[in-house]
Coordinates of C-alpha atoms and ligand atoms in Angstrom, one line a residue:
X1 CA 5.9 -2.5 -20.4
X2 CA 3.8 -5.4 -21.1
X3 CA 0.4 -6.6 -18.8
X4 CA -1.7 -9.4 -19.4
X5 CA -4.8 -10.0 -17.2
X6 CA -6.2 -13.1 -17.4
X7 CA -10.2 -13.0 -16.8
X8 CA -11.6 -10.4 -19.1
X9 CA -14.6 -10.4 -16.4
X10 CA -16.0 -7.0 -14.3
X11 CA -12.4 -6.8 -12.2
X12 CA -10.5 -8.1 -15.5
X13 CA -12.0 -5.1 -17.4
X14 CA -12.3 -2.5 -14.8
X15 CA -8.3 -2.8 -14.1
X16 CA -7.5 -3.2 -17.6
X17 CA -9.3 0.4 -17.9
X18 CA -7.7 2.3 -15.1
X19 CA -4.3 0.7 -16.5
X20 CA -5.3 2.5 -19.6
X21 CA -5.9 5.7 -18.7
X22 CA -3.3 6.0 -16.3
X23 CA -2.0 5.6 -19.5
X24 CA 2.1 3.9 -18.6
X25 CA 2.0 0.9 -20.2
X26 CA 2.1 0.2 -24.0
X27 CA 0.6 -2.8 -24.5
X28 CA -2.1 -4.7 -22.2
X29 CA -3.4 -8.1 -22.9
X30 CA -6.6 -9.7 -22.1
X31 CA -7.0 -12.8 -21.9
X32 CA -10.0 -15.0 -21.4
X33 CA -11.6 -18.3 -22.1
X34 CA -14.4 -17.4 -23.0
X35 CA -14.9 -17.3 -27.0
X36 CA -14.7 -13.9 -28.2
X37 CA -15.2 -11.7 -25.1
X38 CA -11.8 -10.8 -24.3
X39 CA -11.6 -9.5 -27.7
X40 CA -14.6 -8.0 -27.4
X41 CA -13.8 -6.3 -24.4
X42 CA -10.4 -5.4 -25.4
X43 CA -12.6 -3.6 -28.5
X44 CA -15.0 -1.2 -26.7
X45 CA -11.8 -0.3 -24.0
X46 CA -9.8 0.8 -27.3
X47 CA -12.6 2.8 -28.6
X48 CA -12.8 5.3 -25.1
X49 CA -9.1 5.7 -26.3
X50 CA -9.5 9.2 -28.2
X51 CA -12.2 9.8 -25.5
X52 CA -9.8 9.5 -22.4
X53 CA -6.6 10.5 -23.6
X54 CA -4.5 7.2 -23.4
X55 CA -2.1 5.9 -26.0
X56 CA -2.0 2.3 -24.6
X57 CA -2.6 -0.5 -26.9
X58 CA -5.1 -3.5 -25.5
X59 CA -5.9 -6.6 -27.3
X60 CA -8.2 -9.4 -26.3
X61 CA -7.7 -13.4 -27.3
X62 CA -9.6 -16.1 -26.6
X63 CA -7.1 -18.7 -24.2
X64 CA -4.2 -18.0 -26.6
X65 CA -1.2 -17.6 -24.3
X66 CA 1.1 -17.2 -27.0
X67 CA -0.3 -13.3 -27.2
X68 CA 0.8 -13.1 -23.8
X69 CA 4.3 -14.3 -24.6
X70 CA 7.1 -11.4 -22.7
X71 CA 4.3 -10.1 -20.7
X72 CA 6.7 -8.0 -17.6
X73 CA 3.3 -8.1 -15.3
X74 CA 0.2 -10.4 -15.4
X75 CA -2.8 -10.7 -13.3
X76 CA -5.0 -13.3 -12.8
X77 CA -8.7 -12.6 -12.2
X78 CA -10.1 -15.7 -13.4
X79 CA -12.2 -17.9 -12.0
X80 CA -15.5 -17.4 -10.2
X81 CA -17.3 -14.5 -8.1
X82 CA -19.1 -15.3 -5.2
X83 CA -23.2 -14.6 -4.9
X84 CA -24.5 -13.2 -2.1
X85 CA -24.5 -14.8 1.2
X86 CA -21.3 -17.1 0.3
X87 CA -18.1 -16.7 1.8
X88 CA -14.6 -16.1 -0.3
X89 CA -13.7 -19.5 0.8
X90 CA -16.6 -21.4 -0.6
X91 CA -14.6 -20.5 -4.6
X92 CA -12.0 -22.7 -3.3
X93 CA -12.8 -25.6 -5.2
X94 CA -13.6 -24.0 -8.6
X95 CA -10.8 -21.4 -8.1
X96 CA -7.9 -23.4 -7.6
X97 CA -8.1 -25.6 -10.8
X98 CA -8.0 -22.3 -12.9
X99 CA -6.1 -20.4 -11.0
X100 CA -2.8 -23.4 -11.5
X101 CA -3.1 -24.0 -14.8
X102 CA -3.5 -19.9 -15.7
X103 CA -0.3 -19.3 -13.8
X104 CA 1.7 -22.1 -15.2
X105 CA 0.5 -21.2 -18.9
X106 CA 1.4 -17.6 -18.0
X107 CA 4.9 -18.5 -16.9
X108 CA 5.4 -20.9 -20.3
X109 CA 5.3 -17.3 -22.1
X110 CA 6.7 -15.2 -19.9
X111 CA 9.4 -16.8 -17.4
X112 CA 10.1 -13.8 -15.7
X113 CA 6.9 -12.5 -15.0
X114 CA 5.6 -10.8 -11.9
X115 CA 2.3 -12.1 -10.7
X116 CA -0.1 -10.4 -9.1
X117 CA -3.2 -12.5 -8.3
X118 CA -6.7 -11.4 -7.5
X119 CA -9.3 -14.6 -7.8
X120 CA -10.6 -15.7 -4.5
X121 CA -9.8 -17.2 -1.6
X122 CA -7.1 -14.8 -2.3
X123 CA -4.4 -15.8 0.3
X124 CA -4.9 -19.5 -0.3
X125 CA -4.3 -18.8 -3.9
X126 CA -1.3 -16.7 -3.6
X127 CA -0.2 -19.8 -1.6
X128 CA -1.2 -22.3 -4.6
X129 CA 0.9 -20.0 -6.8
X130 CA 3.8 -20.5 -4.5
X131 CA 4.0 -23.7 -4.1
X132 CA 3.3 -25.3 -7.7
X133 CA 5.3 -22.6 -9.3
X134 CA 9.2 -22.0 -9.2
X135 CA 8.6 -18.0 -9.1
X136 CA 10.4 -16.1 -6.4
X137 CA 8.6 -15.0 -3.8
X138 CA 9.2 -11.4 -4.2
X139 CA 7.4 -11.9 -7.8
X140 CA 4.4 -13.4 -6.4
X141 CA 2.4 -10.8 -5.4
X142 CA -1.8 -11.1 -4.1
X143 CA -4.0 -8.0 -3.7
X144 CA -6.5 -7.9 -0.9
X145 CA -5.0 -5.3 1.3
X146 CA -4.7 -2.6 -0.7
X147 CA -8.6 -2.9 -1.4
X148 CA -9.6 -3.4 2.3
X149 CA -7.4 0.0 3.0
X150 CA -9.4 1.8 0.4
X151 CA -12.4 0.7 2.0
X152 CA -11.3 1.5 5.3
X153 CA -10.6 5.0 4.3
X154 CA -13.4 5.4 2.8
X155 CA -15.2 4.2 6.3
X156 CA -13.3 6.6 8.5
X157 CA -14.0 9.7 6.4
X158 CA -17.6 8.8 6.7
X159 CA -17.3 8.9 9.9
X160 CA -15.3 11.8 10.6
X161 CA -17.2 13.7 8.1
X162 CA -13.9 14.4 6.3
X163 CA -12.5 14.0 2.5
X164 CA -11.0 10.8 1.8
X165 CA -7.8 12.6 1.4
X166 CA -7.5 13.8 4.8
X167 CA -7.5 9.9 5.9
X168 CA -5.0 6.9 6.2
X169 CA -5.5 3.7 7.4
X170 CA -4.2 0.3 6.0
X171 CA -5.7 -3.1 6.7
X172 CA -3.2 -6.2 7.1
X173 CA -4.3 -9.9 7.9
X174 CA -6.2 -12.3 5.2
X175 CA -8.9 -10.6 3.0
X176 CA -12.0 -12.2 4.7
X177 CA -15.0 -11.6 6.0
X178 CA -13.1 -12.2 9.7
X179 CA -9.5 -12.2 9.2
X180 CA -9.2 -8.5 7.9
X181 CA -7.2 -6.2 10.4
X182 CA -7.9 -2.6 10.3
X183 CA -5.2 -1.0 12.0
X184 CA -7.3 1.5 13.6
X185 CA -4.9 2.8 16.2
X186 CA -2.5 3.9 13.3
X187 CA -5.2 5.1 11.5
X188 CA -5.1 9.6 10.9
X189 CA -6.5 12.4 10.0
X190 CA -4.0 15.1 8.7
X191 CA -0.9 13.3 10.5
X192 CA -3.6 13.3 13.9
X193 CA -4.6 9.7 15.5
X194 CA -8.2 9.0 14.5
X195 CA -9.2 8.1 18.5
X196 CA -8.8 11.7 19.0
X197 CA -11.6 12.2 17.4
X198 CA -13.6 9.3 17.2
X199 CA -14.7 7.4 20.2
X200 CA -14.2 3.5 20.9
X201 CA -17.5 2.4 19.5
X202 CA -17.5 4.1 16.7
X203 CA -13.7 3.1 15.8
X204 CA -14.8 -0.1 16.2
X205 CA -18.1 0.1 13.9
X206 CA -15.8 1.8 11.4
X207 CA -13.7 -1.7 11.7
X208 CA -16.3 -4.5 11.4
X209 CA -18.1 -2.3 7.9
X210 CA -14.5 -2.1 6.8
X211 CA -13.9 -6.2 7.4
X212 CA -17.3 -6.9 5.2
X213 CA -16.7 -4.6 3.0
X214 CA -16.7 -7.2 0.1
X215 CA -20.2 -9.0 1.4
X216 CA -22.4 -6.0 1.5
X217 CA -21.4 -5.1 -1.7
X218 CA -21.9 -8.5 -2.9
X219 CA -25.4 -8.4 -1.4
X220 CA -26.4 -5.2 -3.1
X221 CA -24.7 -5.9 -6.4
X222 CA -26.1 -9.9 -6.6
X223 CA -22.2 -10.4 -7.2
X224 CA -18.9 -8.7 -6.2
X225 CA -17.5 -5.9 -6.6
X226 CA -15.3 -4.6 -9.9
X227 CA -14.5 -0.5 -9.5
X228 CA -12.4 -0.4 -6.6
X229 CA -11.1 -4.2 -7.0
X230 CA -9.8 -3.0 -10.7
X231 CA -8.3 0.5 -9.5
X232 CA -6.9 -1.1 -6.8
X233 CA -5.2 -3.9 -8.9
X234 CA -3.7 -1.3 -11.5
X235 CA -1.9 0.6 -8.5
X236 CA -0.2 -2.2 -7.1
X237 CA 0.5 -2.8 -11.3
X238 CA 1.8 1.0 -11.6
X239 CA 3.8 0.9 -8.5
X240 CA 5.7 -2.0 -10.6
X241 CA 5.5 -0.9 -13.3
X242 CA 7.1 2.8 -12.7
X243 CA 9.5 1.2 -9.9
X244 CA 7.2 3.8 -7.4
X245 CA 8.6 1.8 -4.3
X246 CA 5.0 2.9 -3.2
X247 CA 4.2 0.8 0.5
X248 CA 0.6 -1.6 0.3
X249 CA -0.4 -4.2 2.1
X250 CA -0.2 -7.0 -0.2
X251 CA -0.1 -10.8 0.6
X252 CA 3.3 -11.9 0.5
X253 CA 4.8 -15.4 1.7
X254 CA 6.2 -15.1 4.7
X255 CA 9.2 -16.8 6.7
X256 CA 9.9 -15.5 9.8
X257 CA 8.3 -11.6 9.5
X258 CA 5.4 -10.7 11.9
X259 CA 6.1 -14.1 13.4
X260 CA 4.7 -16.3 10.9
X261 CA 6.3 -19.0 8.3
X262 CA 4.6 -20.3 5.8
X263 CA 1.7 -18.4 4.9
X264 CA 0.7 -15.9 2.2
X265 CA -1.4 -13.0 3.9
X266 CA -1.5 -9.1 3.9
X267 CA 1.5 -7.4 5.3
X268 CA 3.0 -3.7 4.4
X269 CA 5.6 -4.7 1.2
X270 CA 7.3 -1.7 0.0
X271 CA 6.1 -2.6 -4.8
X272 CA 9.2 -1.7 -7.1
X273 CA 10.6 -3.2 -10.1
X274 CA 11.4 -6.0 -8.6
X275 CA 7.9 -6.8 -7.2
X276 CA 7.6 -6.6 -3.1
X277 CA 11.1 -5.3 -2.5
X278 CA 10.4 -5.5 1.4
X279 CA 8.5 -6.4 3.7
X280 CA 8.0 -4.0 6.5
X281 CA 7.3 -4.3 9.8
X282 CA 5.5 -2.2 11.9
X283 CA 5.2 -2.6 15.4
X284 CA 2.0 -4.0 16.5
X285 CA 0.5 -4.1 20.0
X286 CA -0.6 -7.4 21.9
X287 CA -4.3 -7.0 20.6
X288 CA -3.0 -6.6 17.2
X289 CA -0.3 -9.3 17.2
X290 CA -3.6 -11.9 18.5
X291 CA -5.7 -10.4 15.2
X292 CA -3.1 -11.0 13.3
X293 CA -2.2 -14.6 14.8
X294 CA -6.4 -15.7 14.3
X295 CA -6.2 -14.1 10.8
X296 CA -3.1 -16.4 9.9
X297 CA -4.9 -19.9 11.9
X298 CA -7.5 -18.7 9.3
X299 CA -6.0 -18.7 6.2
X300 CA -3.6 -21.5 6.9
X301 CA -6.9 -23.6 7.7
X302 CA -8.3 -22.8 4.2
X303 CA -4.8 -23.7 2.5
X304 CA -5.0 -27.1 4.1
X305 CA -8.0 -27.5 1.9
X306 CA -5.8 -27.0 -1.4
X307 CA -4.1 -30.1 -3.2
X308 CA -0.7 -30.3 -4.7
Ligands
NAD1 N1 -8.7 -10.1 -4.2 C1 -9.7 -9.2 -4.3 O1 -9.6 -8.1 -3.6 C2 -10.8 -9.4 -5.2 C3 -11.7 -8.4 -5.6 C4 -12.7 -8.6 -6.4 C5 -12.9 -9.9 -7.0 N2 -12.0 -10.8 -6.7 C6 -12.1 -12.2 -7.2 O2 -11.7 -12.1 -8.6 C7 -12.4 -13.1 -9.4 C8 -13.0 -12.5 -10.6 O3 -14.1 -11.7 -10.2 P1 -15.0 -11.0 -11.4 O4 -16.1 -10.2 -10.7 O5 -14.2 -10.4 -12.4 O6 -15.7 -12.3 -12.0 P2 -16.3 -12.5 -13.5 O7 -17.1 -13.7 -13.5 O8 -16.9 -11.2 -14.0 O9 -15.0 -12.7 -14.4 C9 -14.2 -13.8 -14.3 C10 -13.7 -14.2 -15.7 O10 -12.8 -15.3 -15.6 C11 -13.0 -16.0 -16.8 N3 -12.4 -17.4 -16.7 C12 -12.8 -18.4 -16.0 N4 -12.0 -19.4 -16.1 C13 -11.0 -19.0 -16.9 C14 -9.8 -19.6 -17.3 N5 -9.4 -20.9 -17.0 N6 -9.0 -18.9 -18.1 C15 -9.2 -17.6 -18.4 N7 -10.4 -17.0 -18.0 C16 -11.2 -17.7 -17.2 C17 -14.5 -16.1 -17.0 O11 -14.8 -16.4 -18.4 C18 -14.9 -14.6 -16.6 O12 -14.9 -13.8 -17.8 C19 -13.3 -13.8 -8.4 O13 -12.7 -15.0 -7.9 C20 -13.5 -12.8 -7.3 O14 -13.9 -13.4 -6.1 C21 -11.0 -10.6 -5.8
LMR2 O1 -16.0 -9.8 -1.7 C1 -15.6 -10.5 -2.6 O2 -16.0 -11.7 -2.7 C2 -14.7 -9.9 -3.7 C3 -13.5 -9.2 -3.2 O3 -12.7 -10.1 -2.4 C4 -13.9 -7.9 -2.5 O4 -13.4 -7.7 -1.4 O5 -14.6 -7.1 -3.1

């Protein structure tokens, strides 16, 4: 099993070390354009090698996709991070240039890659992979959700002064400051309904820290964030990877499921072999279904910005 990540930067890194030490791929690739540092990179993850226990082999090159050639899975995480006080959709305009040209470069190599795409607005440029490429949609793959979930989980058990582990929670819609939806009403502790033990207010506390999750790190880190950005990028890769079938909310394009056409945005997909196998649909009450419907007027407003 082959990865390449393309963007050797603080997500770039971090997933190409939990890849590693999850240790069930043989060879990772890191790519980035920036002389030397993918190489360098690629260097000090090999030498925590005998340290962490991990037999996979990673190499870094400097924007040479011909290293990259067969790749089964690649990621892009290239392109800029946003600085406090900025939105996700302000990297539109530096984002989208790179993020093309990385995925057609990629696909020159590897034809039947599976993409999963990280670099911000992330939707929009899940979209832009979709329509300038002639991947299948169930190979185009963008990772928000499975981040915002994490987060959320790790909201609730705060609040319910509980391990993580007794919590889940998922978080569909786009991955923005506004158009995140935390499914709160589905959201358990030990297979019980959080609301019976939190009350409204607080539920809905737990949901707005959850939705700018991403900004107040990016505030307190003077950029954004990398640890749980990387580990959540190398599930989504190991769920592929080992054909886990394991369900995340992942934007996917949709025509026709939870009402929408058109659109990549965060959804439940069931990740196997064959990238998002399914799309599942859960029912959603009326106030969810209007979350959802803003979150999509949302993103589909920022893709209207891209051009193709
Ligand atoms: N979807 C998510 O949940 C999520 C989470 C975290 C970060 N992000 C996004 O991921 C992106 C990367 O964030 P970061 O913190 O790793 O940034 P970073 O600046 O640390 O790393 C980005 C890397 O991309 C490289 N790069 C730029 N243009 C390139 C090109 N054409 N080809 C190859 N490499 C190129 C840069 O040299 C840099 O090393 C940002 O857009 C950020 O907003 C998304
Ligand atoms: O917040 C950001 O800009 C980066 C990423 O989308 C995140 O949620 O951490």
């Amino acid at each position: 099993m082959k990865v390449t990540i393309v963007g050797a930067g603080a997500v770039g890194a971090s997933c190409a070390e939990y890849i590693a030490i999850k240790d069930f791929a043989s060879e990772v690739v890191l790519l980035d354009i920036k002389e030397g540092f993918a190489e360098g990179k690629a260097m000090d993850l090999m030498q925590t090698a005998s340290l962490n226990g991990f037999d996979t082999k990673i190499t870094g090159v400097t924007n040479d996709y011909s290293k990259t050639a067969g790749s089964d899975i690649a990621v892009i995480t290239s392109g800029i991070p946003r600085k406090p006080g900025m939105t996700r959709e302000e990297l539109i305009g530096i984002n989208a240039g790179i993020v093309q040209s990385v995925a057609s470069s990629l696909l020159e190599h590897s034809p039947d890659v599976t993409l999963i795409v990280v670099s911000n607005p992330m939707d929009t440029m899940t979209y832009l992979v979709h329509k300038t490429t002639d991947i299948p949609k169930n190979k185009i793959i963008g990772m928000g959700g499975a981040l915002d979930s994490a987060r959320f989980k790790y909201r609730l058990a705060q609040a319910l002064e509980a391990p993580i582990s007794d919590v889940d929670g998922m978080v569909i819609g786009g991955h923005s400051d506004t158009g995140m939806v935390p499914l709160t009403r589905h959201a358990t502790r030990n297979s019980v309904k959080v609301s019976e033990f939190l009350s409204e207010d607080r539920l809905n506390q737990v949901a707005e820290d959850t939705k700018v999750g991403g900004a107040t790190l990016t505030k307190l880190l003077g950029t954004s964030a990398w640890y749980a950005p990387g580990a959540a990028v190398s599930a989504l890769v190991q769920a592929i990877a080992c054909d886990q079938k394991k369900m995340f909310p992942c934007s996917a394009f949709l025509e026709g499921e939870y009402g929408l056409n058109d659109i990549c945005i965060g959804v439940p997909v069931l990740l196997g072999k064959n990238g998002i196998e399914k799309i599942v649909e859960i029912e959603l009450d009326e106030a969810e279904k209007a979350k959802m419907k803003e979150s999509a007027e949302g993103v589909s407003k920022v893709n209207e910005l891209l051009q193709f």
